[in-house]
PDB file of C-alpha atoms in Angstrom:
ATOM      1  CA  MET A   9       0.000   0.000   0.000  1.00  0.00           C
ATOM      2  CA  ILE A  10       1.285   3.478  -0.882  1.00  0.00           C
ATOM      3  CA  ALA A  11       1.284   5.940   1.978  1.00  0.00           C
ATOM      4  CA  GLN A  12      -0.543   9.123   1.181  1.00  0.00           C
ATOM      5  CA  ARG A  13       1.193  12.283   2.227  1.00  0.00           C
ATOM      6  CA  GLU A  14      -0.543  15.531   2.764  1.00  0.00           C
ATOM      7  CA  ILE A  15       0.964  18.221   0.571  1.00  0.00           C
ATOM      8  CA  ALA A  16       1.227  21.681   2.031  1.00  0.00           C
ATOM      9  CA  ALA A  17      -0.463  24.427   0.077  1.00  0.00           C
ATOM     10  CA  GLY A  18       1.927  26.649  -1.812  1.00  0.00           C
ATOM     11  CA  PRO A  19       1.658  30.377  -2.447  1.00  0.00           C
ATOM     12  CA  ARG A  20      -0.412  29.846  -5.569  1.00  0.00           C
ATOM     13  CA  GLU A  21      -3.013  27.782  -3.710  1.00  0.00           C
ATOM     14  CA  LEU A  22      -3.207  30.265  -0.859  1.00  0.00           C
ATOM     15  CA  ARG A  23      -4.126  33.156  -3.141  1.00  0.00           C
ATOM     16  CA  PRO A  24      -7.829  33.883  -3.506  1.00  0.00           C
ATOM     17  CA  ARG A  25      -9.418  32.822  -6.757  1.00  0.00           C
ATOM     18  CA  PRO A  26      -9.865  35.623  -9.326  1.00  0.00           C
ATOM     19  CA  ALA A  27     -13.627  35.648  -8.783  1.00  0.00           C
ATOM     20  CA  GLU A  28     -13.035  36.504  -5.131  1.00  0.00           C
ATOM     21  CA  ILE A  29     -10.770  39.458  -5.888  1.00  0.00           C
ATOM     22  CA  ARG A  30     -12.536  42.786  -6.275  1.00  0.00           C
ATOM     23  CA  ARG A  31     -11.038  45.656  -8.155  1.00  0.00           C
ATOM     24  CA  PRO A  32     -10.332  48.763  -6.119  1.00  0.00           C
ATOM     25  CA  PRO A  33     -12.787  51.627  -6.716  1.00  0.00           C
ATOM     26  CA  ALA A  34     -10.227  53.702  -8.631  1.00  0.00           C
ATOM     27  CA  ALA A  35      -9.540  50.801 -11.002  1.00  0.00           C
ATOM     28  CA  ARG A  36     -13.240  50.447 -11.789  1.00  0.00           C
ATOM     29  CA  VAL A  37     -13.564  54.180 -12.445  1.00  0.00           C
ATOM     30  CA  ALA A  38     -10.435  54.039 -14.630  1.00  0.00           C
ATOM     31  CA  LEU A  39     -11.919  51.227 -16.729  1.00  0.00           C
ATOM     32  CA  VAL A  40     -15.247  52.967 -17.324  1.00  0.00           C
ATOM     33  CA  HIS A  41     -13.843  56.470 -17.827  1.00  0.00           C
ATOM     34  CA  GLY A  42     -11.084  55.119 -20.060  1.00  0.00           C
ATOM     35  CA  ALA A  43     -13.602  53.270 -22.229  1.00  0.00           C
ATOM     36  CA  TRP A  44     -15.694  56.442 -22.533  1.00  0.00           C
ATOM     37  CA  LEU A  45     -12.652  58.541 -23.513  1.00  0.00           C
ATOM     38  CA  LEU A  46     -11.434  55.901 -25.952  1.00  0.00           C
ATOM     39  CA  PHE A  47     -14.844  55.878 -27.636  1.00  0.00           C
ATOM     40  CA  ALA A  48     -15.269  59.659 -27.594  1.00  0.00           C
ATOM     41  CA  GLY A  49     -11.707  60.244 -28.770  1.00  0.00           C
ATOM     42  CA  GLY A  50     -11.774  57.510 -31.374  1.00  0.00           C
ATOM     43  CA  TRP A  51     -15.004  58.724 -32.944  1.00  0.00           C
ATOM     44  CA  PRO A  52     -13.454  61.721 -34.759  1.00  0.00           C
ATOM     45  CA  LEU A  53     -10.681  59.468 -36.040  1.00  0.00           C
ATOM     46  CA  VAL A  54     -13.090  57.129 -37.851  1.00  0.00           C
ATOM     47  CA  SER A  55     -15.775  59.683 -38.678  1.00  0.00           C
ATOM     48  CA  SER A  56     -15.890  61.102 -42.178  1.00  0.00           C
ATOM     49  CA  ARG A  57     -17.064  64.479 -40.883  1.00  0.00           C
ATOM     50  CA  ARG A  58     -14.596  67.255 -40.438  1.00  0.00           C
ATOM     51  CA  SER A  59     -13.654  67.424 -36.785  1.00  0.00           C
ATOM     52  CA  ASN A  60     -10.691  67.907 -34.518  1.00  0.00           C
ATOM     53  CA  LYS A  61      -8.768  64.681 -35.050  1.00  0.00           C
ATOM     54  CA  GLU A  62      -5.784  65.802 -32.960  1.00  0.00           C
ATOM     55  CA  ALA A  63      -7.888  66.320 -29.845  1.00  0.00           C
ATOM     56  CA  GLY A  64      -9.599  62.994 -30.491  1.00  0.00           C
ATOM     57  CA  ALA A  65      -6.260  61.217 -30.670  1.00  0.00           C
ATOM     58  CA  CYS A  66      -5.204  62.788 -27.364  1.00  0.00           C
ATOM     59  CA  LEU A  67      -8.431  61.720 -25.660  1.00  0.00           C
ATOM     60  CA  ALA A  68      -8.129  58.202 -27.063  1.00  0.00           C
ATOM     61  CA  SER A  69      -4.572  57.864 -25.772  1.00  0.00           C
ATOM     62  CA  ILE A  70      -5.594  59.082 -22.294  1.00  0.00           C
ATOM     63  CA  GLY A  71      -8.460  56.587 -22.359  1.00  0.00           C
ATOM     64  CA  ALA A  72      -6.099  53.765 -23.333  1.00  0.00           C
ATOM     65  CA  ALA A  73      -3.765  54.628 -20.442  1.00  0.00           C
ATOM     66  CA  LEU A  74      -6.678  54.649 -17.978  1.00  0.00           C
ATOM     67  CA  ILE A  75      -7.925  51.293 -19.274  1.00  0.00           C
ATOM     68  CA  ALA A  76      -4.444  49.767 -18.976  1.00  0.00           C
ATOM     69  CA  SER A  77      -4.078  50.877 -15.372  1.00  0.00           C
ATOM     70  CA  GLY A  78      -7.632  49.786 -14.547  1.00  0.00           C
ATOM     71  CA  VAL A  79      -7.018  46.308 -15.968  1.00  0.00           C
ATOM     72  CA  ARG A  80      -3.843  46.058 -13.915  1.00  0.00           C
ATOM     73  CA  GLY A  81      -5.837  47.033 -10.821  1.00  0.00           C
ATOM     74  CA  LYS A  82      -3.409  49.692  -9.640  1.00  0.00           C
ATOM     75  CA  VAL A  83      -4.101  53.265 -10.656  1.00  0.00           C
ATOM     76  CA  ALA A  84      -1.292  55.663  -9.781  1.00  0.00           C
ATOM     77  CA  ARG A  85      -2.164  58.959  -8.154  1.00  0.00           C
ATOM     78  CA  GLU A  86      -0.935  60.814 -11.214  1.00  0.00           C
ATOM     79  CA  LEU A  87      -3.395  58.960 -13.438  1.00  0.00           C
ATOM     80  CA  ARG A  88      -6.216  59.591 -10.955  1.00  0.00           C
ATOM     81  CA  LEU A  89      -5.419  63.294 -11.082  1.00  0.00           C
ATOM     82  CA  LEU A  90      -5.231  63.166 -14.881  1.00  0.00           C
ATOM     83  CA  GLY A  91      -8.612  61.416 -15.107  1.00  0.00           C
ATOM     84  CA  ALA A  92     -10.310  63.926 -12.817  1.00  0.00           C
ATOM     85  CA  ALA A  93      -8.656  66.909 -14.533  1.00  0.00           C
ATOM     86  CA  VAL A  94      -9.648  65.687 -17.995  1.00  0.00           C
ATOM     87  CA  ALA A  95     -13.231  65.176 -16.815  1.00  0.00           C
ATOM     88  CA  VAL A  96     -13.514  68.681 -15.335  1.00  0.00           C
ATOM     89  CA  THR A  97     -11.835  70.264 -18.376  1.00  0.00           C
ATOM     90  CA  LEU A  98     -14.090  68.491 -20.864  1.00  0.00           C
ATOM     91  CA  ALA A  99     -17.180  69.387 -18.825  1.00  0.00           C
ATOM     92  CA  ALA A 100     -16.176  73.068 -18.787  1.00  0.00           C
ATOM     93  CA  LEU A 101     -15.503  73.050 -22.535  1.00  0.00           C
ATOM     94  CA  ASP A 102     -18.790  71.294 -23.285  1.00  0.00           C
ATOM     95  CA  PHE A 103     -20.837  73.644 -21.114  1.00  0.00           C
ATOM     96  CA  SER A 104     -19.104  76.662 -22.585  1.00  0.00           C
ATOM     97  CA  SER A 105     -19.460  75.724 -26.249  1.00  0.00           C
ATOM     98  CA  ALA A 106     -22.887  74.065 -26.148  1.00  0.00           C
ATOM     99  CA  GLY A 107     -24.515  75.943 -23.302  1.00  0.00           C
ATOM    100  CA  VAL A 108     -23.265  79.524 -23.198  1.00  0.00           C
ATOM    101  CA  ARG A 109     -22.147  80.112 -26.769  1.00  0.00           C
ATOM    102  CA  ARG A 110     -24.545  77.610 -28.382  1.00  0.00           C
ATOM    103  CA  ARG A 111     -22.064  76.807 -31.129  1.00  0.00           C
ATOM    104  CA  ARG A 112     -22.383  73.061 -30.729  1.00  0.00           C
ATOM    105  CA  SER A 113     -25.147  70.509 -30.467  1.00  0.00           C
ATOM    106  CA  PRO A 114     -27.020  70.213 -27.153  1.00  0.00           C
ATOM    107  CA  LEU A 115     -25.678  66.658 -27.061  1.00  0.00           C
ATOM    108  CA  TYR A 116     -22.438  68.151 -25.732  1.00  0.00           C
ATOM    109  CA  LEU A 117     -24.364  69.232 -22.622  1.00  0.00           C
ATOM    110  CA  LEU A 118     -25.065  65.557 -21.958  1.00  0.00           C
ATOM    111  CA  ASN A 119     -21.369  64.774 -22.340  1.00  0.00           C
ATOM    112  CA  GLY A 120     -20.594  67.589 -19.902  1.00  0.00           C
ATOM    113  CA  LEU A 121     -22.899  66.015 -17.323  1.00  0.00           C
ATOM    114  CA  VAL A 122     -21.289  62.613 -17.879  1.00  0.00           C
ATOM    115  CA  GLN A 123     -17.848  64.145 -17.408  1.00  0.00           C
ATOM    116  CA  LEU A 124     -18.950  65.802 -14.156  1.00  0.00           C
ATOM    117  CA  ALA A 125     -20.184  62.388 -12.985  1.00  0.00           C
ATOM    118  CA  PHE A 126     -16.764  60.928 -13.807  1.00  0.00           C
ATOM    119  CA  ALA A 127     -15.029  63.718 -11.870  1.00  0.00           C
ATOM    120  CA  ALA A 128     -17.257  62.985  -8.869  1.00  0.00           C
ATOM    121  CA  SER A 129     -16.559  59.252  -9.250  1.00  0.00           C
ATOM    122  CA  TRP A 130     -12.813  59.886  -9.102  1.00  0.00           C
ATOM    123  CA  GLY A 131     -13.322  61.809  -5.863  1.00  0.00           C
ATOM    124  CA  VAL A 132     -15.541  59.129  -4.323  1.00  0.00           C
ATOM    125  CA  ALA A 133     -13.089  56.380  -5.305  1.00  0.00           C
ATOM    126  CA  GLU A 134     -10.256  58.315  -3.677  1.00  0.00           C
ATOM    127  CA  LEU A 135     -12.277  58.743  -0.471  1.00  0.00           C
ATOM    128  CA  LYS A 136     -13.255  55.063  -0.377  1.00  0.00           C
ATOM    129  CA  GLU A 137      -9.698  53.887  -0.804  1.00  0.00           C
ATOM    130  CA  ASP A 138      -8.437  56.402   1.743  1.00  0.00           C
ATOM    131  CA  LEU A 139     -10.978  55.237   4.317  1.00  0.00           C
ATOM    132  CA  SER A 140     -10.274  51.563   3.669  1.00  0.00           C
ATOM    133  CA  THR A 141      -6.529  51.987   4.237  1.00  0.00           C
ATOM    134  CA  ARG A 142      -6.893  53.774   7.553  1.00  0.00           C
ATOM    135  CA  ARG A 143      -6.408  51.542  10.553  1.00  0.00           C
ATOM    136  CA  PRO A 144      -8.045  52.176  13.870  1.00  0.00           C
ATOM    137  CA  PRO A 145      -5.645  53.636  16.407  1.00  0.00           C
ATOM    138  CA  GLU A 146      -3.934  51.154  18.681  1.00  0.00           C
ATOM    139  CA  PRO A 147      -4.734  51.460  22.364  1.00  0.00           C
ATOM    140  CA  ALA A 148      -2.092  53.232  24.415  1.00  0.00           C
ATOM    141  CA  PHE A 149      -2.316  50.774  27.290  1.00  0.00           C
ATOM    142  CA  ALA A 150      -2.941  47.153  26.542  1.00  0.00           C
TER     143      ALA A 150
END
């Protein structure tokens, strides 16, 4: 009869399965905002209408960087700041050109609202991650 040994679990077996791992809030925001920017920036590149292709290429590249960091699950503070700054800037441009000056379609007002929601999402994700990393203070006398 062959004796059966119990094999100790290695580091791979001790890791949680991928289904049990949740992405941090900033990574989820990076994925969604990056996809939106990639779509919005890629649209002028494939559209036959005359539009600002340079700005579209810049937005698409920012979106690709956000998606890459969101897939990795670690979004650097610089990319978080970039995502929030791009969202606020695009919202201000959309509200200015479509709302105040009325030079563009009212559809840009909708994009401005979406960008404000992304800016708020970046802030909420930062707060959630900040609160989750704080530890309760240790008692002075144990």
